[in-house]
PDB file of C-alpha atoms and ligand atoms in Angstrom:
ATOM      1  CA  MET A 513     140.041 140.000  11.634  1.00 41.00           C
ATOM      2  CA  PRO A 514     141.134 143.649  12.301  1.00 41.00           C
ATOM      3  CA  GLN A 515     141.507 144.705  15.928  1.00 44.00           C
ATOM      4  CA  ASP A 516     139.349 147.782  15.460  1.00 44.00           C
ATOM      5  CA  SER A 517     136.344 146.050  14.138  1.00 37.00           C
ATOM      6  CA  THR A 518     133.596 143.979  15.650  1.00 35.00           C
ATOM      7  CA  TYR A 519     131.727 141.253  13.900  1.00 32.00           C
ATOM      8  CA  ILE A 520     128.408 139.542  13.807  1.00 34.00           C
ATOM      9  CA  LEU A 521     128.105 135.937  12.790  1.00 34.00           C
ATOM     10  CA  MET A 522     124.848 135.324  11.057  1.00 35.00           C
ATOM     11  CA  GLY A 523     123.955 131.796  10.298  1.00 34.00           C
ATOM     12  CA  PHE A 524     121.833 132.029   7.250  1.00 33.00           C
ATOM     13  CA  GLN A 525     121.405 129.064   4.983  1.00 37.00           C
ATOM     14  CA  GLY A 526     124.894 127.875   5.812  1.00 35.00           C
ATOM     15  CA  ASP A 527     126.616 131.202   4.939  1.00 35.00           C
ATOM     16  CA  THR A 528     128.621 133.217   7.401  1.00 33.00           C
ATOM     17  CA  VAL A 529     128.464 136.971   6.986  1.00 32.00           C
ATOM     18  CA  TYR A 530     131.070 139.294   8.493  1.00 34.00           C
ATOM     19  CA  ARG A 531     130.144 142.871   9.108  1.00 36.00           C
ATOM     20  CA  THR A 532     132.955 145.343   9.749  1.00 38.00           C
ATOM     21  CA  VAL A 533     132.212 148.583  11.589  1.00 40.00           C
ATOM     22  CA  GLN A 534     134.420 151.450  12.685  1.00 45.00           C
ATOM     23  CA  GLU A 535     134.739 151.617  16.465  1.00 45.00           C
ATOM     24  CA  PRO A 536     133.964 155.155  17.804  1.00 48.00           C
ATOM     25  CA  VAL A 537     136.507 157.185  19.802  1.00 47.00           C
ATOM     26  CA  ARG A 538     136.127 156.222  23.448  1.00 49.00           C
ATOM     27  CA  THR A 539     136.008 158.598  26.364  1.00 49.00           C
ATOM     28  CA  ASP A 540     136.145 157.357  29.982  1.00 56.00           C
ATOM     29  CA  THR A 541     132.453 158.025  30.324  1.00 54.00           C
ATOM     30  CA  ALA A 542     131.676 156.212  27.103  1.00 54.00           C
ATOM     31  CA  LEU A 543     133.845 153.259  28.190  1.00 51.00           C
ATOM     32  CA  LEU A 544     132.109 153.153  31.571  1.00 47.00           C
ATOM     33  CA  LEU A 545     128.703 153.263  29.912  1.00 48.00           C
ATOM     34  CA  GLN A 546     129.790 150.483  27.561  1.00 52.00           C
ATOM     35  CA  ARG A 547     130.867 148.339  30.536  1.00 49.00           C
ATOM     36  CA  VAL A 548     127.600 149.046  32.259  1.00 44.00           C
ATOM     37  CA  HIS A 549     125.869 148.153  29.024  1.00 47.00           C
ATOM     38  CA  VAL A 550     127.877 144.935  28.705  1.00 48.00           C
ATOM     39  CA  MET A 551     127.045 143.876  32.280  1.00 49.00           C
ATOM     40  CA  THR A 552     123.417 144.701  31.779  1.00 57.00           C
ATOM     41  CA  GLY A 553     123.473 142.667  28.605  1.00 61.00           C
ATOM     42  CA  LYS A 554     124.849 139.602  30.456  1.00 61.00           C
ATOM     43  CA  GLN A 555     122.236 139.977  33.137  1.00 65.00           C
ATOM     44  CA  GLN A 556     119.602 140.329  30.475  1.00 69.00           C
ATOM     45  CA  TYR A 557     120.951 137.207  28.778  1.00 67.00           C
ATOM     46  CA  ARG A 558     120.785 135.279  32.064  1.00 72.00           C
ATOM     47  CA  ALA A 559     117.257 136.544  32.712  1.00 71.00           C
ATOM     48  CA  ASP A 560     116.214 135.455  29.220  1.00 79.00           C
ATOM     49  CA  TRP A 561     117.872 132.076  29.695  1.00 77.00           C
ATOM     50  CA  VAL A 562     116.160 131.476  33.046  1.00 79.00           C
ATOM     51  CA  GLY A 563     112.890 132.768  31.674  1.00 81.00           C
ATOM     52  CA  ASN A 564     113.070 130.444  28.670  1.00 83.00           C
ATOM     53  CA  TRP A 565     113.817 127.458  30.872  1.00 84.00           C
ATOM     54  CA  LEU A 566     110.979 128.258  33.268  1.00 83.00           C
ATOM     55  CA  PHE A 567     108.626 128.734  30.344  1.00 82.00           C
ATOM     56  CA  GLY A 568     109.830 125.445  28.822  1.00 80.00           C
ATOM     57  CA  ILE A 569     109.324 123.575  32.102  1.00 79.00           C
ATOM     58  CA  PHE A 570     105.887 125.137  32.546  1.00 78.00           C
ATOM     59  CA  MET A 571     104.852 124.191  29.004  1.00 78.00           C
ATOM     60  CA  GLY A 572     106.293 120.691  29.443  1.00 74.00           C
ATOM     61  CA  VAL A 573     104.290 120.117  32.625  1.00 69.00           C
ATOM     62  CA  LEU A 574     101.187 121.570  30.979  1.00 74.00           C
ATOM     63  CA  LEU A 575     101.495 119.300  27.929  1.00 76.00           C
ATOM     64  CA  ILE A 576     102.191 116.223  30.062  1.00 69.00           C
ATOM     65  CA  ARG A 577      99.115 116.960  32.191  1.00 65.00           C
ATOM     66  CA  LEU A 578      97.076 117.582  29.044  1.00 69.00           C
ATOM     67  CA  PHE A 579      98.057 114.473  27.092  1.00 67.00           C
ATOM     68  CA  PHE A 580      98.982 112.183  30.000  1.00 68.00           C
ATOM     69  CA  PRO A 581      96.581 113.189  32.794  1.00 60.00           C
ATOM     70  CA  ARG A 582      97.590 110.175  34.906  1.00 62.00           C
ATOM     71  CA  PHE A 583     101.312 110.913  34.702  1.00 70.00           C
ATOM     72  CA  PRO A 584     101.643 112.003  38.388  1.00 68.00           C
ATOM     73  CA  GLN A 585      99.967 108.781  39.535  1.00 66.00           C
ATOM     74  CA  ARG A 586     102.174 106.738  37.189  1.00 71.00           C
ATOM     75  CA  LEU A 587     105.264 108.464  38.580  1.00 77.00           C
ATOM     76  CA  ARG A 588     104.104 107.810  42.123  1.00 74.00           C
ATOM     77  CA  LEU A 589     103.452 104.155  41.276  1.00 74.00           C
ATOM     78  CA  PHE A 590     106.947 103.866  39.871  1.00 79.00           C
ATOM     79  CA  PHE A 591     108.441 104.980  43.190  1.00 82.00           C
ATOM     80  CA  TYR A 592     106.038 102.713  45.071  1.00 81.00           C
ATOM     81  CA  SER A 593     107.194  99.759  42.964  1.00 81.00           C
ATOM     82  CA  LEU A 594     110.798 100.487  43.968  1.00 85.00           C
ATOM     83  CA  LYS A 595     109.739 100.555  47.616  1.00 88.00           C
ATOM     84  CA  ALA A 596     107.705  97.345  47.142  1.00 91.00           C
ATOM     85  CA  LYS A 597     110.747  95.509  45.826  1.00 90.00           C
ATOM     86  CA  GLY A 598     112.640  96.314  49.027  1.00 92.00           C
ATOM     87  CA  VAL A 599     109.705  95.215  51.195  1.00 93.00           C
ATOM     88  CA  TYR A 600     109.357  91.978  49.221  1.00 93.00           C
ATOM     89  CA  ASP A 601     113.051  91.151  49.568  1.00 93.00           C
ATOM     90  CA  ASP A 602     112.904  91.755  53.340  1.00 93.00           C
ATOM     91  CA  LYS A 603     109.570  90.196  54.228  1.00 95.00           C
ATOM     92  CA  GLN A 604     108.638  87.534  51.676  1.00 95.00           C
ATOM     93  CA  ILE A 605     109.208  84.617  54.075  1.00 96.00           C
ATOM     94  CA  ASP A 606     107.157  86.215  56.875  1.00 97.00           C
ATOM     95  CA  TYR A 607     104.387  87.168  54.480  1.00 98.00           C
ATOM     96  CA  HIS A 608     104.301  83.690  52.972  1.00 98.00           C
ATOM     97  CA  ALA A 609     103.771  82.249  56.474  1.00 98.00           C
ATOM     98  CA  ILE A 610     100.908  84.668  57.280  1.00 98.00           C
ATOM     99  CA  LEU A 611      99.153  84.096  53.960  1.00 98.00           C
ATOM    100  CA  GLN A 612      99.596  80.346  54.329  1.00 97.00           C
ATOM    101  CA  GLN A 613      97.952  80.518  57.750  1.00 97.00           C
ATOM    102  CA  TYR A 614      94.924  82.635  56.857  1.00 97.00           C
ATOM    103  CA  LEU A 615      94.115  82.307  53.167  1.00 97.00           C
ATOM    104  CA  PRO A 616      92.833  78.980  51.810  1.00 96.00           C
ATOM    105  CA  TYR A 617      93.038  80.453  48.303  1.00 97.00           C
ATOM    106  CA  TYR A 618      96.759  81.093  48.741  1.00 97.00           C
ATOM    107  CA  ARG A 619      97.402  77.633  50.199  1.00 96.00           C
ATOM    108  CA  ASN A 620      95.910  76.028  47.075  1.00 95.00           C
ATOM    109  CA  LEU A 621      98.007  77.979  44.578  1.00 96.00           C
ATOM    110  CA  PRO A 622     100.936  76.291  42.788  1.00 94.00           C
ATOM    111  CA  PRO A 623     104.311  77.531  44.187  1.00 94.00           C
ATOM    112  CA  ALA A 624     105.103  79.753  41.198  1.00 91.00           C
ATOM    113  CA  GLU A 625     101.718  81.445  41.510  1.00 95.00           C
ATOM    114  CA  GLN A 626     102.214  81.829  45.271  1.00 96.00           C
ATOM    115  CA  GLU A 627     105.343  83.859  44.563  1.00 96.00           C
ATOM    116  CA  ARG A 628     103.452  86.063  42.107  1.00 96.00           C
ATOM    117  CA  PHE A 629     100.656  86.407  44.661  1.00 97.00           C
ATOM    118  CA  VAL A 630     103.036  87.691  47.356  1.00 97.00           C
ATOM    119  CA  ARG A 631     104.652  90.130  44.917  1.00 96.00           C
ATOM    120  CA  ARG A 632     101.283  91.533  43.884  1.00 97.00           C
ATOM    121  CA  THR A 633     100.114  91.763  47.482  1.00 97.00           C
ATOM    122  CA  VAL A 634     103.216  93.717  48.496  1.00 97.00           C
ATOM    123  CA  VAL A 635     102.822  96.142  45.585  1.00 95.00           C
ATOM    124  CA  PHE A 636      99.108  96.634  46.331  1.00 96.00           C
ATOM    125  CA  MET A 637      99.822  97.167  50.035  1.00 97.00           C
ATOM    126  CA  THR A 638     102.627  99.624  49.321  1.00 95.00           C
ATOM    127  CA  THR A 639     100.452 101.782  47.097  1.00 94.00           C
ATOM    128  CA  LYS A 640      97.696 102.172  49.703  1.00 96.00           C
ATOM    129  CA  GLN A 641      97.503 104.254  52.826  1.00 96.00           C
ATOM    130  CA  PHE A 642      95.905 102.329  55.684  1.00 98.00           C
ATOM    131  CA  GLU A 643      94.031 104.354  58.297  1.00 98.00           C
ATOM    132  CA  TYR A 644      93.291 102.581  61.576  1.00 98.00           C
ATOM    133  CA  VAL A 645      90.206 103.863  63.385  1.00 96.00           C
ATOM    134  CA  GLU A 646      90.103 102.995  67.111  1.00 94.00           C
ATOM    135  CA  ILE A 647      92.175  99.875  66.532  1.00 97.00           C
ATOM    136  CA  ALA A 648      95.879  99.210  67.016  1.00 97.00           C
ATOM    137  CA  PRO A 649      97.625  98.378  63.731  1.00 97.00           C
ATOM    138  CA  GLU A 650      99.080  94.909  63.230  1.00 97.00           C
ATOM    139  CA  GLU A 651     101.415  93.752  60.489  1.00 96.00           C
ATOM    140  CA  ARG A 652      98.938  91.160  59.210  1.00 98.00           C
ATOM    141  CA  MET A 653      96.122  93.718  58.709  1.00 98.00           C
ATOM    142  CA  PRO A 654      97.327  95.537  55.566  1.00 98.00           C
ATOM    143  CA  LEU A 655      98.805  92.285  54.259  1.00 98.00           C
ATOM    144  CA  LEU A 656      95.592  90.245  54.497  1.00 98.00           C
ATOM    145  CA  ILE A 657      93.341  93.061  53.296  1.00 98.00           C
ATOM    146  CA  SER A 658      95.625  93.580  50.289  1.00 98.00           C
ATOM    147  CA  ALA A 659      95.723  89.819  49.699  1.00 98.00           C
ATOM    148  CA  THR A 660      91.923  89.764  49.484  1.00 98.00           C
ATOM    149  CA  ALA A 661      92.024  92.338  46.692  1.00 98.00           C
ATOM    150  CA  VAL A 662      94.768  90.376  44.934  1.00 98.00           C
ATOM    151  CA  GLN A 663      92.773  87.129  45.236  1.00 98.00           C
ATOM    152  CA  LEU A 664      89.845  88.725  43.416  1.00 98.00           C
ATOM    153  CA  THR A 665      91.998  90.271  40.689  1.00 98.00           C
ATOM    154  CA  PHE A 666      94.626  87.546  40.342  1.00 98.00           C
ATOM    155  CA  GLY A 667      93.536  86.738  36.782  1.00 97.00           C
ATOM    156  CA  LEU A 668      93.511  90.392  35.658  1.00 97.00           C
ATOM    157  CA  GLU A 669      96.375  92.420  34.252  1.00 95.00           C
ATOM    158  CA  HIS A 670      95.364  95.601  36.049  1.00 94.00           C
ATOM    159  CA  TYR A 671      94.888  94.980  39.737  1.00 96.00           C
ATOM    160  CA  LEU A 672      95.903  98.037  41.752  1.00 95.00           C
ATOM    161  CA  MET A 673      92.530  99.860  41.827  1.00 96.00           C
ATOM    162  CA  GLU A 674      94.515 103.107  41.769  1.00 93.00           C
ATOM    163  CA  HIS A 675      91.524 105.319  42.458  1.00 95.00           C
ATOM    164  CA  PHE A 676      91.452 104.068  46.040  1.00 96.00           C
ATOM    165  CA  GLU A 677      94.429 105.504  47.865  1.00 94.00           C
ATOM    166  CA  LYS A 678      93.036 104.931  51.355  1.00 97.00           C
ATOM    167  CA  ILE A 679      91.733 101.858  53.139  1.00 98.00           C
ATOM    168  CA  TYR A 680      90.087 102.443  56.520  1.00 98.00           C
ATOM    169  CA  VAL A 681      90.229  99.684  59.113  1.00 98.00           C
ATOM    170  CA  MET A 682      87.631  99.815  61.919  1.00 96.00           C
ATOM    171  CA  HIS A 683      87.493  97.511  64.920  1.00 95.00           C
ATOM    172  CA  HIS A 684      83.897  96.208  64.840  1.00 93.00           C
ATOM    173  CA  ASP A 685      80.614  96.998  63.080  1.00 91.00           C
ATOM    174  CA  TYR A 686      80.185 100.751  62.745  1.00 92.00           C
ATOM    175  CA  HIS A 687      77.528 103.296  61.934  1.00 90.00           C
ATOM    176  CA  TYR A 688      77.861 105.333  58.776  1.00 87.00           C
ATOM    177  CA  GLY A 689      75.816 108.365  57.776  1.00 84.00           C
ATOM    178  CA  PHE A 690      72.146 108.199  58.741  1.00 82.00           C
ATOM    179  CA  ASN A 691      71.890 104.425  58.398  1.00 84.00           C
ATOM    180  CA  SER A 692      70.376 102.767  61.459  1.00 85.00           C
ATOM    181  CA  VAL A 693      71.841  99.361  60.562  1.00 88.00           C
ATOM    182  CA  PRO A 694      75.539  99.010  61.452  1.00 91.00           C
ATOM    183  CA  PHE A 695      77.997  98.358  58.628  1.00 92.00           C
ATOM    184  CA  GLN A 696      80.616  95.615  58.358  1.00 94.00           C
ATOM    185  CA  GLY A 697      82.246  97.437  55.467  1.00 96.00           C
ATOM    186  CA  HIS A 698      81.475  99.753  52.589  1.00 95.00           C
ATOM    187  CA  VAL A 699      83.048 101.559  49.654  1.00 97.00           C
ATOM    188  CA  THR A 700      82.729 105.256  48.834  1.00 96.00           C
ATOM    189  CA  HIS A 701      84.514 107.593  46.444  1.00 96.00           C
ATOM    190  CA  ASP A 702      86.940 108.355  49.304  1.00 96.00           C
ATOM    191  CA  GLY A 703      88.056 104.859  50.166  1.00 97.00           C
ATOM    192  CA  ILE A 704      87.421 101.261  51.142  1.00 98.00           C
ATOM    193  CA  TYR A 705      86.152 100.693  54.701  1.00 97.00           C
ATOM    194  CA  LEU A 706      86.403  97.363  56.531  1.00 98.00           C
ATOM    195  CA  SER A 707      85.753  96.211  60.089  1.00 97.00           C
ATOM    196  CA  TRP A 708      88.593  93.977  61.183  1.00 98.00           C
ATOM    197  CA  SER A 709      86.581  91.612  63.422  1.00 97.00           C
ATOM    198  CA  ASN A 710      84.189  90.859  60.550  1.00 97.00           C
ATOM    199  CA  PHE A 711      87.038  90.582  58.084  1.00 98.00           C
ATOM    200  CA  LEU A 712      88.615  87.829  60.195  1.00 97.00           C
ATOM    201  CA  LYS A 713      85.268  86.049  60.613  1.00 96.00           C
ATOM    202  CA  GLY A 714      85.050  85.830  56.835  1.00 97.00           C
ATOM    203  CA  TYR A 715      88.208  83.699  56.797  1.00 96.00           C
ATOM    204  CA  ASP A 716      87.436  81.800  60.020  1.00 94.00           C
ATOM    205  CA  ASN A 717      84.453  80.307  58.250  1.00 94.00           C
ATOM    206  CA  TYR A 718      85.452  80.050  54.630  1.00 95.00           C
ATOM    207  CA  GLN A 719      82.626  77.797  53.453  1.00 93.00           C
ATOM    208  CA  ASP A 720      79.506  79.855  54.139  1.00 95.00           C
ATOM    209  CA  GLY A 721      79.683  82.308  51.230  1.00 96.00           C
ATOM    210  CA  ASP A 722      79.971  85.240  53.643  1.00 96.00           C
ATOM    211  CA  ASN A 723      83.219  87.194  53.400  1.00 98.00           C
ATOM    212  CA  VAL A 724      83.123  90.948  53.915  1.00 98.00           C
ATOM    213  CA  GLY A 725      86.667  91.427  52.599  1.00 98.00           C
ATOM    214  CA  LEU A 726      85.875  89.817  49.238  1.00 98.00           C
ATOM    215  CA  HIS A 727      82.467  91.533  49.200  1.00 98.00           C
ATOM    216  CA  GLU A 728      83.890  95.052  49.572  1.00 98.00           C
ATOM    217  CA  MET A 729      86.741  94.397  47.154  1.00 98.00           C
ATOM    218  CA  ALA A 730      84.134  93.301  44.599  1.00 98.00           C
ATOM    219  CA  HIS A 731      82.399  96.674  45.051  1.00 98.00           C
ATOM    220  CA  ALA A 732      85.743  98.466  44.787  1.00 98.00           C
ATOM    221  CA  LEU A 733      86.637  96.613  41.575  1.00 98.00           C
ATOM    222  CA  ALA A 734      83.278  97.506  40.023  1.00 97.00           C
ATOM    223  CA  TYR A 735      83.749 101.119  41.131  1.00 97.00           C
ATOM    224  CA  VAL A 736      87.137 101.583  39.473  1.00 97.00           C
ATOM    225  CA  ASN A 737      85.866  99.981  36.276  1.00 97.00           C
ATOM    226  CA  PHE A 738      82.509 101.716  35.916  1.00 96.00           C
ATOM    227  CA  ASN A 739      82.418 104.850  38.091  1.00 96.00           C
ATOM    228  CA  VAL A 740      85.909 106.322  37.628  1.00 94.00           C
ATOM    229  CA  GLU A 741      88.708 105.884  35.111  1.00 81.00           C
ATOM    230  CA  ASP A 742      91.651 105.401  37.447  1.00 89.00           C
ATOM    231  CA  GLY A 743      92.250 101.705  37.970  1.00 91.00           C
ATOM    232  CA  ARG A 744      90.218 100.274  35.117  1.00 93.00           C
ATOM    233  CA  ASP A 745      91.095  96.895  33.573  1.00 94.00           C
ATOM    234  CA  ASP A 746      89.903  97.068  29.968  1.00 94.00           C
ATOM    235  CA  ASP A 747      89.511  93.291  29.572  1.00 95.00           C
ATOM    236  CA  PHE A 748      87.516  92.997  32.788  1.00 97.00           C
ATOM    237  CA  HIS A 749      85.387  95.966  31.750  1.00 96.00           C
ATOM    238  CA  ASP A 750      84.554  94.403  28.372  1.00 96.00           C
ATOM    239  CA  ARG A 751      83.972  90.920  29.780  1.00 97.00           C
ATOM    240  CA  PHE A 752      81.614  92.284  32.427  1.00 97.00           C
ATOM    241  CA  VAL A 753      79.133  93.141  29.657  1.00 94.00           C
ATOM    242  CA  ARG A 754      79.157  89.475  28.578  1.00 95.00           C
ATOM    243  CA  PHE A 755      78.938  88.324  32.217  1.00 97.00           C
ATOM    244  CA  SER A 756      75.847  90.462  32.692  1.00 97.00           C
ATOM    245  CA  ARG A 757      73.961  88.675  29.910  1.00 96.00           C
ATOM    246  CA  THR A 758      73.904  85.665  32.230  1.00 97.00           C
ATOM    247  CA  GLY A 759      74.050  87.594  35.497  1.00 98.00           C
ATOM    248  CA  ARG A 760      71.112  89.910  34.792  1.00 97.00           C
ATOM    249  CA  ALA A 761      68.874  86.968  33.900  1.00 96.00           C
ATOM    250  CA  VAL A 762      69.701  85.154  37.154  1.00 96.00           C
ATOM    251  CA  PHE A 763      69.289  88.396  39.135  1.00 96.00           C
ATOM    252  CA  GLU A 764      65.845  89.070  37.667  1.00 94.00           C
ATOM    253  CA  ASP A 765      64.748  85.497  38.407  1.00 93.00           C
ATOM    254  CA  MET A 766      65.902  85.964  42.002  1.00 93.00           C
ATOM    255  CA  GLN A 767      63.807  89.091  42.428  1.00 89.00           C
ATOM    256  CA  SER A 768      60.649  87.090  41.775  1.00 87.00           C
ATOM    257  CA  ASP A 769      61.857  84.205  43.958  1.00 82.00           C
ATOM    258  CA  HIS A 770      61.350  85.225  47.588  1.00 78.00           C
ATOM    259  CA  THR A 771      63.611  82.489  48.947  1.00 79.00           C
ATOM    260  CA  GLY A 772      66.662  84.009  47.219  1.00 81.00           C
ATOM    261  CA  GLY A 773      67.909  80.585  46.155  1.00 91.00           C
ATOM    262  CA  PHE A 774      71.579  79.637  46.369  1.00 96.00           C
ATOM    263  CA  LEU A 775      72.887  83.214  46.538  1.00 97.00           C
ATOM    264  CA  GLY A 776      70.387  84.396  49.184  1.00 95.00           C
ATOM    265  CA  ARG A 777      67.968  87.303  49.532  1.00 94.00           C
ATOM    266  CA  TYR A 778      70.564  90.034  49.914  1.00 95.00           C
ATOM    267  CA  ALA A 779      71.877  89.331  46.405  1.00 96.00           C
ATOM    268  CA  ALA A 780      68.428  90.155  45.023  1.00 95.00           C
ATOM    269  CA  THR A 781      68.304  93.661  46.528  1.00 95.00           C
ATOM    270  CA  ARG A 782      70.445  95.407  43.878  1.00 96.00           C
ATOM    271  CA  TYR A 783      72.581  94.272  40.954  1.00 97.00           C
ATOM    272  CA  GLU A 784      75.694  95.691  42.701  1.00 97.00           C
ATOM    273  CA  GLU A 785      75.002  93.435  45.691  1.00 97.00           C
ATOM    274  CA  PHE A 786      74.294  90.503  43.377  1.00 97.00           C
ATOM    275  CA  TRP A 787      77.792  90.931  41.895  1.00 98.00           C
ATOM    276  CA  ALA A 788      79.475  91.184  45.319  1.00 98.00           C
ATOM    277  CA  VAL A 789      77.631  88.117  46.652  1.00 98.00           C
ATOM    278  CA  CYS A 790      78.567  86.185  43.494  1.00 98.00           C
ATOM    279  CA  VAL A 791      82.233  86.924  44.290  1.00 98.00           C
ATOM    280  CA  GLU A 792      81.900  85.691  47.881  1.00 98.00           C
ATOM    281  CA  ASN A 793      80.288  82.429  46.776  1.00 98.00           C
ATOM    282  CA  PHE A 794      82.589  81.961  43.800  1.00 98.00           C
ATOM    283  CA  PHE A 795      85.577  81.748  46.136  1.00 98.00           C
ATOM    284  CA  GLU A 796      84.038  80.167  49.226  1.00 98.00           C
ATOM    285  CA  ARG A 797      81.579  77.657  47.735  1.00 98.00           C
ATOM    286  CA  PRO A 798      82.753  77.010  44.165  1.00 98.00           C
ATOM    287  CA  THR A 799      81.586  73.404  43.974  1.00 98.00           C
ATOM    288  CA  SER A 800      78.034  74.177  45.122  1.00 98.00           C
ATOM    289  CA  PHE A 801      77.982  77.315  42.962  1.00 98.00           C
ATOM    290  CA  LYS A 802      78.938  75.291  39.880  1.00 98.00           C
ATOM    291  CA  ILE A 803      76.266  72.675  40.610  1.00 98.00           C
ATOM    292  CA  GLN A 804      73.490  75.138  41.477  1.00 97.00           C
ATOM    293  CA  LEU A 805      74.162  77.825  38.869  1.00 98.00           C
ATOM    294  CA  PRO A 806      76.498  76.316  36.254  1.00 98.00           C
ATOM    295  CA  GLU A 807      76.102  79.029  33.598  1.00 98.00           C
ATOM    296  CA  LEU A 808      76.664  81.808  36.092  1.00 98.00           C
ATOM    297  CA  TYR A 809      79.688  80.007  37.547  1.00 98.00           C
ATOM    298  CA  ALA A 810      81.179  79.632  34.040  1.00 98.00           C
ATOM    299  CA  ALA A 811      80.527  83.337  33.383  1.00 98.00           C
ATOM    300  CA  MET A 812      82.353  84.229  36.618  1.00 98.00           C
ATOM    301  CA  CYS A 813      85.333  82.092  35.577  1.00 98.00           C
ATOM    302  CA  VAL A 814      85.615  83.873  32.232  1.00 98.00           C
ATOM    303  CA  LEU A 815      85.114  87.293  33.797  1.00 98.00           C
ATOM    304  CA  LEU A 816      87.814  86.839  36.457  1.00 98.00           C
ATOM    305  CA  ASN A 817      90.041  84.631  34.264  1.00 98.00           C
ATOM    306  CA  GLN A 818      90.267  82.018  36.992  1.00 98.00           C
ATOM    307  CA  ASP A 819      88.653  78.790  38.109  1.00 98.00           C
ATOM    308  CA  ILE A 820      89.728  77.621  41.544  1.00 95.00           C
ATOM    309  CA  LEU A 821      88.327  74.142  40.851  1.00 97.00           C
ATOM    310  CA  THR A 822      91.176  73.599  38.384  1.00 94.00           C
ATOM    311  CA  GLY A 823      94.785  72.948  39.388  1.00 87.00           C
ATOM    312  CA  ASN A 824      96.339  75.935  37.658  1.00 87.00           C
ATOM    313  CA  VAL A 825      93.600  78.343  38.799  1.00 95.00           C
ATOM    314  CA  LEU A 826      94.179  80.807  35.927  1.00 96.00           C
ATOM    315  CA  LEU A 827      92.373  80.142  32.649  1.00 96.00           C
ATOM    316  CA  SER A 828      94.999  82.026  30.638  1.00 95.00           C
ATOM    317  CA  PRO A 829      98.392  83.349  31.762  1.00 93.00           C
ATOM    318  CA  VAL A 830      98.699  86.893  33.087  1.00 92.00           C
ATOM    319  CA  GLU A 831     101.552  88.980  31.690  1.00 84.00           C
ATOM    320  CA  ASN A 832     101.793  91.539  34.467  1.00 79.00           C
ATOM    321  CA  VAL A 833     103.395  90.191  37.644  1.00 82.00           C
TER     322      VAL A 833
HETATM  323 ZN1   ZN B 432      77.522  95.260  49.276  1.00 89.44          ZN
END
């Protein structure tokens, strides 16, 4: 290529085209202007390059948010799962001892399922933010509260109830809103609320069908499946429709029966409470439940994919640890 020419490479259908031009006579001023022009061109190139990258990143984020709206939560869960693995490796023996002490459900699990239970509990606990209201935190609090959620969802693939990022732990009964009756626990769009003294009572007496931890987790599970999208288990959601064919009939019978029957009067107040009370009795009084309301008990087993009256507990294996 001649020294006095410049060239332009044009990729066009595989051909390369050379264009030869005569370079003009250069004065100092012209040379200076050319240098200025060259520098400005590089800066312009850099500005274009940065601009294109920023635009690309912006469009990438926009498209990800558009087509994968839960991507930020998924990313956060990924980092939580890494953290959970470290916690599990460090604390599994301690956690096993605490769960063994407090949770009859855990004590009755086969060893392999106990290991899966601890893993799930640690992941659940790691993904939640626990807020302690007028009570000093203890290590067993987030562990046992998380374990209650895992007990309820142990037969489901999707168990993290992602919508709920916060769990509030109060000391005793508390007043909420304009309600004159004190609460032991409740669930709102903002979080799951539990009073610790009542939570412990639920496990101190595990045969009376009264367990505020299981009760509120039942509300939370219904909430993530029917009120919001984040945390839904598709199989549970579909099976709940079938459960309700039996459940609604029992609920309507209870409303005309002023004694309340096996599940009690509170279960007849609203279908949401009926569901939560069914969960409490399913775990705490399974034998009586099965005798008193056999069709409803069978519907609960199918819905939750577990039957604690059988040795293996789970009706069919769960893929997700
Ligand atoms: Zn309730």
